[in-house]
Amino acid sequence: MSAVSTSPQFKRNAHEALRDANLQQALGMVRLGFIDKRQAVVDKLPEFDALRDSAREIKNHTLAHLDLYLERYEKKVQEAGGQVHFARDAEEARGLILEICRKAGAKTVTKGKSMISEEIGLNAHLEANGVTPVETDLGEYIIQLRNEGPSHIIAPAVHLTKAQIESDFRRVHTHLDPTRDLSEPRSLLTEARGVLRQKFLAADVGITGANFLIAETGTSIIVTNEGNGDLTQTLPKVHIVLASIEKMVPTLEDVSQILRVLARSATGQEMSVYTTFSTGPRRAGDPDGPEQYHVVILDNGRSNMLGGEFQDMLRCIRCGACMNHCPVYHAVGGHAYGWVYPGPMGAVLTPTLIGVDKAGHLPNASTFCGRCESVCPMKIPLPKMMRHWREREFERHLMPAPMRYGLGLWAFFARRPALYRLTTRAAMWSLSKLGRSKGRFKSLPFAGGWTKYRDFPAPQGDTFQAQWAKRKRAA
Amino acid sequence: MSVEGQPRVGLFVTCLVDLIRPSIGFAAAKLLEDAGCRVEVPAQTCCGQPAFNAGDRDTARAIAAQTIAAFEPYDYVVAPSGSCAGQISKHYPELFAGDPNLAPKANALAAKTYELISFLTDVLGVESVKAHFDGTVTYHDSCSGLRELGIKAQPRKLLGSVAGLSLVELQESEVCCGFGGTFSVKYGEISDKIVSEKTARIGKTHAATLLAGDLGCLMNMAGKLKRQGSAVQVRHVAEVLAGMTDEAPIGEGKQSA
């Protein structure tokens, strides 16, 4: 593990998030920006659901033969003149990348967007060792200025308002005219472009992530909207692709299928603006491209998910649709989840990567509304896997004591129908007497978690089963 | 005993209806009887969903086994809740997968279990009800019914036949109300944020009555509306469809009815 986790304090994080006016304003854009656009583009493609099935099958097949495809991919990369490095964990991956940077004598490294880089805490490691990383994705650039992690897997700065970004730019870009107009999003973009242009030209190494690795050809693919990834990987003399094992896809044909659901699910685009294929370093006669091409492939616990109840999670193509449609994410944003991956996909993935003892809140902080699964392009059963984490927690007695006792008491009666009818009848009768006049309670002992925020409707009186029996006897 | 051609329906009333709001159970029974069913209520407790979702599979299985045995004799099992019907029809088979004894029984129960409103329309072919309700209502689509069982058009269809009723659609009616069972207590503050957004949208409809098909969600929304001092009345859709609206709305006292 690497990036520092605040997942154990999820409740405190959420509490603060709910009181953060800027965050709440910014989160409104998630709801407005992503959901309608996705729906519109999905409605235009009648075979969208069939494509989802097809994408799921491609990944299921790949995962069933992952070792073979990884070997095939490595061979193809080598044939193209590149090198593949396998990293068991975050530390190994960081070490491999630093070594490549050192050999290249790198002072600055430009970076395309990579969640794996966040997962292994790469930037901090490079900085500590004298290499300056420069994020070139606009959102990543913004959060790097703020020394923050991403709050969303495809829109890292979605937690910020335009006013906050403007103020960061004024704080950091002190070489520019302080009276310049930054009131339009376009002017912020232009300013970032201008600043980054110099960095692209100066970088010794370019690091990108990968949306897919193609076994058939040894190709890595990035999907972007800004073109920063292309400059990151073609201008420096060394290109490092940082990916995890489950990015593997067998063929170009397979990728073209999955790409059709990816952009639609992510941003509501039919295709992203740039879909860039890289195969090895510059060949003789190529007008440009890096002299060295390295691929670092991270496991970090993922191979343990193969063959188990969390394997389906390895189908994830990181589109973000699950968090875009999640009521809990809408309420608290991504940082509250406390580690790299937020929302429903994070609630499943994070416990596998940092341990359920630390990330236990995440799979619990879900209403199981199922909207994430209903929009997931890879049809990953996210609620079911969150439930599997709850099962692990239950087995390990990680559930908070009051909840465990409450459920235990309820289960005791639920398993004894006769006793249940007797006890509940008496309890409901008394509660209904107490609550009859108003029909609700402003507070109830043992139900403070409910009545702190809303009234509790009073029972009508006798239970249904008792009344039904009476009615049958009278008939 | 079963009369020729008359389906024998075991009513799974759900623990919340049994304890908090029995009038929903009687409304369900009336709707089923009006549609030609013979309704019976075997001894029952809960579907076991709270244990299942808490990760306590042993308890969930023990309660499910009880339900399976209690409802074995019926042609159909009907619940006035998409959540509990979904638990039985979608999750019981998952709970007993690989169990040579109980898996076939769980699958058999799952195959004959329905949520009330969709059972009326999709299985019995009910096109309309003979009820009267004066006023404007709005409708919240509860998550399990909507996404596990595909219940969306069915309640709207039957509400369309209620004399005097006009339905105004709720914006983002498919968004969760923030109940989520024990989630509402474990993460009360987040749940409160979600339900507050829901009640704001309910307010925007200017409907006098809010309806839904699940008592858990209804208690959450009614509890928040009443805490906010809202005059919106909250009822289960079955009460309106059965024409049984004499009881005070959810969370309201007898004198205010």
XYZ file of C-alpha atoms in Angstrom:
732
model
C 0.000 0.000 0.000
C 1.097 3.493 -0.673
C -1.167 6.502 -0.857
C -2.178 7.364 2.724
C -5.650 6.166 3.639
C -8.258 7.982 5.725
C -10.866 5.305 4.986
C -11.121 4.273 8.670
C -12.501 7.758 9.404
C -15.082 7.593 6.646
C -17.821 8.909 8.917
C -15.817 11.940 9.957
C -14.798 12.555 6.343
C -18.444 12.372 5.306
C -19.484 14.697 8.099
C -16.995 17.316 6.917
C -17.904 16.795 3.268
C -21.575 17.430 3.994
C -20.644 20.781 5.532
C -18.280 21.868 2.765
C -20.240 24.426 0.737
C -17.772 24.467 -2.192
C -17.803 20.697 -2.403
C -21.591 20.530 -2.286
C -21.808 23.100 -5.062
C -19.288 21.186 -7.171
C -21.064 17.854 -6.582
C -24.213 19.302 -8.114
C -22.314 19.261 -11.410
C -21.689 15.517 -11.187
C -25.411 14.878 -11.168
C -26.142 17.339 -13.936
C -23.080 16.701 -16.049
C -22.786 12.957 -16.340
C -26.145 11.260 -15.935
C -28.205 12.931 -18.641
C -25.374 12.849 -21.175
C -24.854 9.139 -20.660
C -28.558 8.428 -20.947
C -28.864 10.434 -24.175
C -26.022 8.618 -25.890
C -27.176 5.214 -24.642
C -30.693 5.864 -25.939
C -29.227 6.459 -29.391
C -27.613 3.017 -29.510
C -30.215 0.233 -29.431
C -27.543 -2.465 -29.161
C -25.918 -0.869 -26.117
C -27.048 -3.603 -23.767
C -25.898 -6.321 -26.146
C -22.528 -4.572 -26.342
C -22.322 -4.623 -22.548
C -22.849 -8.397 -22.593
C -20.217 -8.766 -25.250
C -17.748 -6.582 -23.320
C -18.373 -8.608 -20.173
C -17.715 -11.874 -22.014
C -14.477 -10.563 -23.520
C -13.169 -9.669 -20.070
C -14.406 -12.889 -18.478
C -12.592 -14.862 -21.130
C -9.434 -12.799 -20.693
C -9.445 -13.219 -16.917
C -9.879 -16.974 -17.269
C -6.680 -17.093 -19.343
C -4.894 -14.075 -17.942
C -1.509 -15.764 -17.536
C -1.433 -16.798 -21.179
C -2.410 -13.350 -22.419
C 0.137 -11.614 -20.208
C 2.881 -13.838 -21.617
C 1.715 -13.264 -25.162
C 1.602 -9.514 -24.540
C 5.115 -9.468 -23.106
C 6.446 -11.354 -26.115
C 4.775 -8.929 -28.526
C 6.111 -5.868 -26.703
C 9.606 -7.317 -26.828
C 9.246 -8.030 -30.539
C 8.365 -4.386 -31.036
C 11.511 -3.341 -29.183
C 9.941 -2.532 -25.806
C 10.419 -3.964 -22.332
C 7.852 -5.326 -19.888
C 8.430 -5.207 -16.127
C 6.148 -7.062 -13.740
C 5.697 -5.533 -10.286
C 4.260 -7.571 -7.450
C 3.352 -4.572 -5.327
C 3.459 -0.783 -5.102
C 6.992 -0.693 -3.776
C 8.351 -2.795 -6.618
C 6.550 -0.678 -9.180
C 7.879 2.566 -7.697
C 11.378 1.132 -7.611
C 11.235 -0.018 -11.252
C 10.022 3.374 -12.443
C 12.575 5.318 -10.443
C 15.322 3.075 -11.836
C 14.225 3.755 -15.427
C 14.105 7.489 -14.683
C 17.578 7.435 -13.145
C 19.071 5.545 -16.064
C 17.592 8.179 -18.354
C 19.094 10.903 -16.146
C 15.633 12.350 -15.747
C 15.043 15.627 -13.899
C 11.407 16.090 -14.842
C 8.791 13.579 -15.821
C 5.515 14.472 -17.534
C 2.549 12.313 -16.680
C -0.688 11.429 -18.374
C -3.593 10.507 -16.145
C -3.030 7.226 -14.315
C -4.970 5.876 -11.362
C -2.305 3.207 -10.877
C 0.168 6.028 -10.311
C -2.120 7.271 -7.527
C -2.466 3.743 -6.176
C 1.294 3.299 -5.818
C 1.927 6.856 -4.582
C 4.345 7.473 -7.438
C 4.599 11.269 -7.349
C 5.719 11.439 -3.733
C 8.317 8.745 -4.379
C 9.741 10.499 -7.440
C 9.887 13.843 -5.664
C 11.626 12.313 -2.649
C 14.258 11.004 -5.048
C 14.927 14.188 -6.929
C 12.693 13.655 -9.950
C 9.942 16.238 -10.512
C 6.654 14.799 -11.741
C 4.373 17.108 -13.740
C 0.750 16.098 -14.187
C -0.492 17.124 -17.622
C -4.154 16.127 -17.504
C -5.926 19.375 -16.619
C -7.750 17.909 -13.619
C -4.636 16.147 -12.372
C -2.616 19.324 -12.886
C -5.090 21.241 -10.735
C -5.044 18.754 -7.873
C -1.262 18.542 -8.040
C -1.164 22.312 -7.478
C -3.369 21.764 -4.452
C -1.438 18.739 -3.214
C -4.619 16.663 -3.249
C -5.557 13.248 -4.577
C -8.230 12.758 -7.222
C -11.847 12.668 -6.023
C -13.117 10.855 -9.113
C -11.425 8.303 -11.354
C -12.024 10.164 -14.627
C -12.656 13.705 -13.361
C -10.010 14.111 -10.660
C -10.876 17.733 -9.803
C -14.643 17.371 -9.949
C -14.839 18.326 -6.257
C -13.687 21.874 -7.028
C -15.588 24.953 -8.154
C -14.310 27.178 -10.935
C -13.628 29.913 -8.392
C -11.348 27.618 -6.380
C -9.376 26.684 -9.502
C -9.033 30.320 -10.520
C -7.639 31.153 -7.109
C -5.131 28.257 -7.316
C -3.927 29.419 -10.714
C -3.428 32.959 -9.406
C -1.570 31.591 -6.397
C 0.824 29.419 -8.444
C 1.199 31.121 -11.841
C 2.802 34.224 -10.377
C 4.767 34.921 -13.572
C 1.542 35.882 -15.344
C -0.258 39.227 -15.316
C -2.214 39.416 -12.038
C -4.965 41.450 -13.715
C -5.678 38.800 -16.388
C -9.257 37.630 -16.894
C -9.838 34.031 -15.743
C -13.598 34.193 -15.431
C -14.285 31.676 -18.216
C -13.391 27.965 -18.031
C -11.819 28.403 -21.464
C -9.331 30.956 -20.120
C -8.297 28.566 -17.330
C -7.721 25.854 -19.915
C -5.665 28.154 -22.138
C -3.525 29.229 -19.215
C -2.846 25.629 -18.149
C -1.984 24.748 -21.758
C 0.527 27.578 -21.931
C 2.207 26.573 -18.683
C 2.259 22.882 -19.583
C 3.664 23.424 -23.082
C 7.049 24.307 -21.584
C 6.967 21.239 -19.345
C 6.200 18.892 -22.253
C 9.252 20.111 -24.128
C 11.556 19.887 -21.099
C 10.556 16.407 -19.872
C 13.050 13.551 -19.991
C 10.538 10.789 -19.358
C 6.789 10.537 -20.052
C 4.605 8.275 -17.938
C 1.087 7.340 -19.014
C -1.455 4.903 -17.751
C -3.232 2.472 -20.046
C -6.908 1.810 -20.574
C -6.093 -1.441 -22.341
C -3.128 -3.671 -23.163
C -3.603 -5.772 -26.310
C -2.066 -9.229 -26.204
C -2.296 -9.784 -29.954
C -0.092 -6.839 -30.853
C 1.689 -5.718 -27.670
C -0.086 -2.381 -27.890
C -1.094 -0.083 -25.031
C -4.067 2.242 -25.431
C -4.939 5.490 -23.725
C -8.273 7.221 -24.068
C -8.213 10.971 -23.406
C -9.983 14.188 -24.292
C -7.179 16.701 -23.987
C -4.346 15.322 -26.107
C -1.963 15.657 -23.177
C -1.360 11.925 -23.187
C -0.064 12.025 -26.759
C 2.430 14.775 -25.958
C 3.465 12.926 -22.792
C 4.304 9.745 -24.635
C 5.771 11.026 -27.894
C 7.987 13.984 -26.901
C 10.344 12.580 -24.201
C 12.989 10.038 -25.103
C 11.574 7.476 -22.677
C 7.942 6.382 -22.437
C 6.794 4.366 -19.422
C 3.351 2.779 -19.516
C 2.026 2.041 -16.039
C -0.828 -0.455 -15.955
C -2.306 -3.246 -13.860
C -2.715 -6.854 -14.882
C -6.439 -6.668 -15.594
C -6.044 -4.115 -18.410
C -5.346 -7.035 -20.702
C -7.579 -7.651 -23.733
C -6.856 -10.336 -26.354
C -7.283 -8.561 -29.691
C -7.766 -5.222 -31.445
C -11.263 -6.368 -32.372
C -12.042 -6.937 -28.674
C -10.834 -3.462 -27.759
C -12.965 -1.870 -30.432
C -16.016 -3.514 -28.836
C -15.204 -2.375 -25.315
C -14.358 1.160 -26.473
C -17.949 1.499 -27.671
C -19.279 1.132 -24.117
C -16.422 2.957 -22.368
C -16.829 6.558 -23.522
C -20.607 6.329 -23.552
C -20.629 5.168 -19.935
C -17.957 7.595 -18.806
C -18.658 10.994 -20.323
C -21.636 10.352 -22.559
C -19.431 10.644 -25.647
C -19.675 8.156 -28.501
C -15.887 8.086 -28.545
C -13.317 10.037 -26.554
C -11.505 12.752 -28.507
C -8.232 10.806 -28.573
C -7.807 7.035 -28.618
C -4.063 6.512 -28.882
C -2.345 3.208 -29.665
C 1.338 2.743 -28.769
C 3.404 -0.237 -29.835
C 7.057 -0.170 -28.862
C 9.561 2.679 -29.259
C 10.264 4.761 -32.370
C 11.120 2.581 -35.376
C 13.676 3.465 -38.004
C 11.931 5.903 -40.260
C 9.312 7.018 -37.709
C 9.157 10.826 -37.607
C 8.841 10.888 -33.840
C 8.306 8.770 -30.737
C 10.373 7.692 -27.721
C 13.699 5.880 -27.923
C 12.712 3.567 -25.083
C 9.328 2.000 -24.390
C 8.739 0.367 -20.998
C 5.593 -1.198 -19.607
C 5.310 -1.657 -15.837
C 2.517 -4.085 -15.019
C 1.303 -4.033 -11.438
C -0.365 -6.864 -9.579
C -0.715 -5.437 -6.042
C -3.086 -8.153 -4.849
C -5.168 -8.437 -8.006
C -4.072 -11.983 -8.834
C -5.507 -13.014 -5.451
C -8.918 -11.894 -6.727
C -8.789 -14.370 -9.604
C -10.952 -17.402 -9.037
C -12.622 -15.878 -5.980
C -15.792 -13.966 -5.225
C -14.214 -10.635 -6.221
C -12.972 -11.701 -9.654
C -15.788 -9.843 -11.451
C -14.313 -6.593 -10.153
C -11.316 -7.169 -12.433
C -13.616 -6.495 -15.406
C -13.778 -2.832 -14.364
C -12.694 -0.453 -17.152
C -12.645 2.631 -14.878
C -15.407 4.605 -16.604
C -16.770 6.130 -13.387
C -20.429 5.497 -14.244
C -20.985 3.789 -10.886
C -19.943 6.860 -8.882
C -21.711 9.214 -11.272
C -24.957 7.434 -10.392
C -24.325 6.789 -6.695
C -26.451 8.682 -4.144
C -23.757 8.312 -1.486
C -21.037 9.640 -3.808
C -23.351 12.522 -4.743
C -23.754 13.335 -1.055
C -20.137 13.175 0.151
C -17.884 13.213 -2.932
C -14.818 11.096 -3.569
C -12.362 12.222 -0.907
C -14.583 11.004 1.929
C -13.905 7.424 0.830
C -10.394 8.036 2.090
C -8.244 6.371 -0.521
C -7.586 6.312 -4.262
C -10.765 4.712 -5.600
C -14.097 6.203 -4.517
C -17.735 5.320 -5.103
C -19.113 1.813 -5.593
C -16.101 0.485 -7.519
C -13.872 1.813 -4.754
C -16.090 0.258 -2.102
C -15.358 -3.130 -3.653
C -11.757 -2.614 -4.744
C -10.290 -0.657 -1.827
C -10.741 -3.412 0.799
C -8.845 -5.825 -1.468
C -5.976 -3.364 -1.799
C -5.622 -1.886 1.704
C -7.535 -4.445 3.792
C -11.113 -4.654 4.949
C -10.041 -3.755 8.488
C -9.127 -0.287 7.197
C -11.710 0.100 4.440
C -14.609 -1.620 6.198
C -16.881 1.414 6.087
C -16.802 1.600 2.314
C -18.824 -1.503 1.410
C -21.195 -0.658 4.268
C -21.845 2.913 3.191
C -24.235 1.876 0.459
C -28.022 1.818 0.359
C -27.813 -1.102 -2.117
C -29.978 0.937 -4.461
C -28.388 -0.970 -7.329
C -28.094 1.971 -9.701
C -24.320 1.396 -10.036
C -24.800 -2.134 -11.302
C -27.592 -1.020 -13.624
C -25.265 1.410 -15.443
C -21.999 -0.549 -15.235
C -20.859 -1.206 -18.817
C -19.200 -4.427 -17.675
C -22.248 -5.524 -15.633
C -20.201 -5.937 -12.465
C -22.476 -6.979 -9.584
C -21.198 -4.220 -7.303
C -23.814 -4.484 -4.502
C -23.353 -8.237 -4.360
C -19.607 -7.839 -3.906
C -20.087 -5.130 -1.272
C -22.248 -7.682 0.521
C -19.430 -10.213 0.256
C -17.201 -7.737 2.075
C -19.858 -7.369 4.769
C -19.831 -11.154 5.102
C -16.083 -11.113 5.618
C -16.473 -8.392 8.223
C -19.258 -10.272 9.978
C -17.117 -13.412 10.113
C -14.270 -11.410 11.609
C -16.592 -9.627 14.084
C -15.698 -6.242 12.644
C -19.275 -4.958 12.828
C -19.752 -2.265 15.500
C -21.156 -3.753 18.726
C -24.486 -1.857 18.926
C -25.354 -2.888 15.382
C -24.338 -6.488 16.034
C -26.443 -6.709 19.205
C -29.408 -5.015 17.555
C -29.376 -7.370 14.609
C -28.771 -10.337 16.884
C -31.799 -9.491 19.002
C -33.967 -9.019 15.942
C -32.707 -12.308 14.460
C -33.490 -14.122 17.722
C -37.158 -13.241 17.385
C -37.302 -13.568 13.601
C -36.236 -17.198 13.961
C -39.008 -17.934 16.488
C -42.357 -17.112 14.824
C -44.584 -17.806 17.855
C -42.472 -15.779 20.240
C -42.103 -13.117 17.538
C -45.882 -12.715 17.204
C -46.366 -12.491 20.958
C -43.554 -10.044 21.612
C -44.044 -7.791 18.629
C -47.776 -7.624 19.305
C -47.164 -6.367 22.841
C -44.460 -3.970 21.709
C -46.504 -2.498 18.861
C -49.530 -2.148 21.101
C -47.582 -0.066 23.633
C -45.803 1.961 20.962
C -49.075 2.748 19.245
C -50.603 3.931 22.548
C -47.626 6.210 23.097
C -47.599 7.568 19.553
C -51.314 7.566 18.793
C -52.072 11.277 19.045
C -49.313 12.517 16.761
C -48.807 9.311 14.789
C -45.051 9.655 15.086
C -42.148 9.947 17.489
C -39.656 12.802 17.619
C -37.303 10.587 19.549
C -37.193 6.945 20.544
C -34.769 5.096 22.807
C -32.411 2.881 20.757
C -33.466 4.634 17.525
C -31.452 7.830 17.875
C -29.686 7.184 14.575
C -33.092 7.535 12.945
C -34.847 10.141 15.038
C -31.921 12.550 15.070
C -32.826 13.375 11.478
C -36.462 12.346 10.945
C -39.588 11.330 12.820
C -40.405 7.687 13.335
C -43.948 6.790 12.211
C -45.904 5.179 15.076
C -47.410 1.724 14.603
C -51.138 1.637 13.961
C -51.834 -0.743 16.847
C -52.347 -4.482 16.762
C -50.122 -6.381 14.318
C -51.429 -7.479 10.947
C -51.063 -11.149 11.806
C -53.089 -10.733 15.014
C -55.798 -8.743 13.261
C -55.953 -11.203 10.374
C -56.347 -14.131 12.782
C -59.149 -12.275 14.560
C -60.872 -11.584 11.245
C -60.614 -15.251 10.234
C -62.039 -16.392 13.581
C -64.954 -14.007 13.193
C -65.666 -15.144 9.645
C -59.958 -26.641 -0.653
C -58.950 -24.438 -3.549
C -61.881 -23.379 -5.663
C -61.503 -24.283 -9.339
C -59.443 -21.663 -11.151
C -58.985 -19.531 -8.067
C -55.277 -18.985 -7.380
C -54.268 -19.645 -3.808
C -52.047 -16.781 -2.731
C -49.883 -16.754 0.358
C -49.591 -13.148 1.470
C -46.083 -12.347 2.661
C -47.083 -9.245 4.500
C -43.491 -8.178 5.371
C -42.370 -7.459 8.919
C -42.690 -3.687 8.599
C -46.310 -3.879 7.415
C -47.088 -6.498 10.039
C -45.754 -4.325 12.838
C -46.111 -0.716 11.757
C -48.899 -0.441 9.219
C -51.237 -3.434 9.016
C -53.694 -1.452 6.871
C -51.336 -2.003 3.907
C -51.711 -5.752 4.445
C -55.490 -5.492 4.395
C -55.350 -3.322 1.278
C -53.152 -5.940 -0.392
C -55.556 -8.706 0.615
C -58.507 -6.746 -0.784
C -56.757 -6.084 -4.108
C -55.884 -9.777 -4.417
C -59.379 -10.937 -3.461
C -60.993 -8.444 -5.853
C -58.786 -9.908 -8.578
C -60.128 -13.390 -7.820
C -57.470 -14.786 -5.516
C -57.939 -16.715 -2.357
C -55.656 -15.078 0.191
C -54.061 -16.830 3.134
C -51.583 -15.604 5.713
C -49.343 -18.332 7.134
C -47.319 -17.607 10.293
C -44.330 -15.505 9.252
C -41.720 -13.102 10.548
C -39.344 -11.440 8.111
C -37.698 -12.322 4.798
C -34.262 -12.109 6.451
C -32.947 -9.281 4.320
C -31.457 -7.313 7.264
C -29.269 -10.304 8.169
C -28.425 -10.989 4.514
C -27.311 -7.411 3.926
C -25.391 -7.313 7.193
C -23.286 -10.226 5.961
C -24.826 -12.742 8.375
C -25.559 -15.515 5.920
C -26.281 -18.187 8.535
C -29.110 -16.196 10.087
C -30.342 -15.166 6.640
C -30.449 -18.815 5.609
C -32.233 -19.905 8.803
C -34.953 -17.279 8.321
C -35.210 -18.008 4.609
C -35.653 -21.722 5.325
C -38.578 -20.840 7.603
C -40.173 -18.743 4.872
C -39.614 -21.453 2.273
C -41.414 -24.002 4.470
C -44.261 -21.661 5.398
C -45.082 -20.737 1.811
C -44.566 -24.082 0.113
C -48.303 -24.884 -0.252
C -49.313 -21.801 -2.243
C -49.664 -21.222 -5.965
C -48.196 -17.759 -5.552
C -46.503 -15.720 -2.857
C -47.203 -12.008 -2.969
C -45.643 -9.195 -0.936
C -46.603 -5.511 -0.821
C -42.908 -4.658 -1.181
C -40.431 -4.854 -4.052
C -37.604 -5.136 -1.574
C -38.879 -8.217 0.268
C -40.242 -9.832 -2.909
C -36.833 -9.234 -4.479
C -35.105 -10.790 -1.493
C -37.157 -13.969 -1.948
C -37.161 -14.137 -5.736
C -33.601 -12.939 -6.444
C -31.554 -13.647 -3.329
C -32.972 -16.847 -1.805
C -31.632 -18.876 -4.763
C -28.250 -17.232 -4.205
C -28.353 -18.080 -0.484
C -28.961 -21.780 -1.127
C -26.917 -22.244 -4.295
C -25.287 -25.651 -4.117
C -27.502 -26.895 -1.277
C -28.968 -30.154 -2.658
C -31.917 -30.059 -0.276
C -32.937 -26.421 -0.148
C -31.765 -25.039 -3.496
C -34.658 -26.607 -5.457
C -37.138 -25.368 -2.853
C -35.651 -21.888 -2.811
C -35.794 -21.784 -6.599
C -39.400 -22.973 -6.594
C -40.398 -20.298 -4.095
C -38.468 -17.659 -6.033
C -40.296 -18.553 -9.230
C -43.752 -18.041 -7.709
C -43.029 -14.935 -5.624
C -44.157 -11.510 -6.798
C -44.443 -7.950 -5.680
C -48.115 -7.041 -5.237
C -48.736 -4.452 -7.962
C -46.755 -6.225 -10.674
C -48.493 -9.487 -9.722
C -51.876 -7.839 -10.265
C -50.954 -6.406 -13.670
C -48.442 -8.880 -15.089
C -49.756 -12.200 -13.771
C -53.458 -11.626 -13.195
C -53.853 -9.158 -16.068
C -55.617 -6.535 -13.950
C -56.129 -3.440 -16.092
C -57.919 -1.157 -13.663
C -59.216 -0.840 -10.114
C -62.533 0.467 -8.824
C -61.173 3.049 -6.431
C -61.703 6.727 -5.925
C -59.149 9.174 -4.575
C -59.476 12.911 -4.878
C -56.216 14.719 -5.337
C -52.829 15.020 -6.924
C -50.299 12.337 -6.082
C -46.665 11.760 -6.943
C -44.852 8.432 -7.017
C -41.392 7.343 -5.858
C -39.875 4.272 -7.518
C -38.309 2.197 -4.769
C -34.937 0.814 -5.770
C -35.352 -2.939 -5.356
C -38.702 -3.035 -7.095
C -37.432 -0.857 -9.904
C -34.037 -2.410 -10.539
C -34.415 -6.002 -9.329
C -37.984 -6.585 -10.498
C -38.549 -4.033 -13.251
C -41.508 -2.323 -11.572
C -42.089 1.065 -13.132
C -45.113 1.144 -15.434
C -47.353 -1.192 -13.387
C -48.277 1.130 -10.478
C -48.708 4.052 -12.874
C -51.055 2.002 -15.014
C -53.311 1.097 -12.082
C -53.147 4.587 -10.562
C -54.332 5.872 -13.940
C -57.608 4.019 -13.378
C -58.327 5.553 -9.962
C -61.202 8.024 -10.294
C -60.374 11.561 -9.188
C -56.634 10.943 -8.980
C -54.071 12.830 -10.993
C -50.438 11.781 -11.027
C -47.643 14.294 -11.343
C -44.234 12.757 -11.971
C -41.491 13.224 -9.410
C -38.176 14.465 -10.796
C -35.489 11.814 -10.394
C -38.102 9.387 -9.108
C -35.599 6.565 -9.701
C -33.027 7.990 -7.287
C -32.776 6.231 -3.927
C -34.551 7.913 -0.977
C -31.584 7.151 1.299
C -33.312 4.478 3.389
C -31.252 1.385 2.619
C -32.388 -0.555 5.699
C -29.794 -0.290 8.462
C -27.904 2.247 6.296
C -30.408 4.866 7.474
C -29.215 4.357 11.039
C -25.555 3.426 10.501
C -24.935 6.392 8.221
C -27.764 8.630 9.409
C -26.115 11.844 8.354
C -25.597 10.722 4.746
C -29.049 9.163 4.671
C -30.449 12.485 5.878
C -28.740 14.345 3.042
C -30.151 11.937 0.460
C -33.696 11.992 1.841
C -33.603 15.785 2.147
C -32.914 16.063 -1.578
C -35.787 13.663 -2.168
C -38.245 15.649 -0.042
C -37.156 18.864 -1.810
C -38.082 17.298 -5.132
C -41.344 16.006 -3.659
C -42.130 19.573 -2.601
C -41.538 20.800 -6.143
C -44.289 18.549 -7.510
C -46.910 20.351 -5.348
C -48.622 16.975 -5.005
C -50.717 16.576 -1.858
C -49.854 12.888 -1.515
C -46.698 10.837 -1.958
C -47.054 7.169 -2.867
C -44.588 4.304 -3.184
C -44.618 0.541 -2.979
C -42.280 -0.093 -0.050
C -42.993 0.791 3.556
C -39.302 1.211 4.487
C -38.830 3.981 1.936
C -42.223 5.455 2.857
C -41.335 5.632 6.560
C -38.046 7.326 5.692
C -39.648 9.914 3.414
C -42.668 10.445 5.675
C -40.402 10.768 8.706
C -38.381 13.470 6.971
C -41.416 15.278 5.540
C -43.086 15.375 8.973
C -39.875 16.538 10.653
C -39.740 19.352 8.103
C -43.345 20.256 8.848
C -44.529 19.301 5.365
C -48.258 18.806 4.782
C -47.645 16.153 2.122
C -49.494 12.968 3.077
C -47.672 9.691 2.592
C -49.281 6.359 1.784
C -48.518 2.970 0.307
C -49.815 2.720 -3.258
C -51.935 -0.335 -2.306
C -54.019 1.761 0.108
C -55.061 4.089 -2.697
C -55.599 1.324 -5.251
C -57.775 -0.596 -2.765
C -59.738 2.533 -1.892
C -58.721 2.055 1.750
C -57.582 5.490 2.827
C -59.582 5.863 6.039
C -56.529 5.264 8.211
C -54.376 8.291 8.977
C -51.451 8.703 6.524
C -48.010 7.376 7.508
C -46.578 9.350 10.428
C -49.792 11.234 11.159
C -52.094 11.003 14.157
C -55.715 9.986 14.198
C -57.077 13.503 14.698
C -55.168 14.939 11.774
C -56.614 12.402 9.356
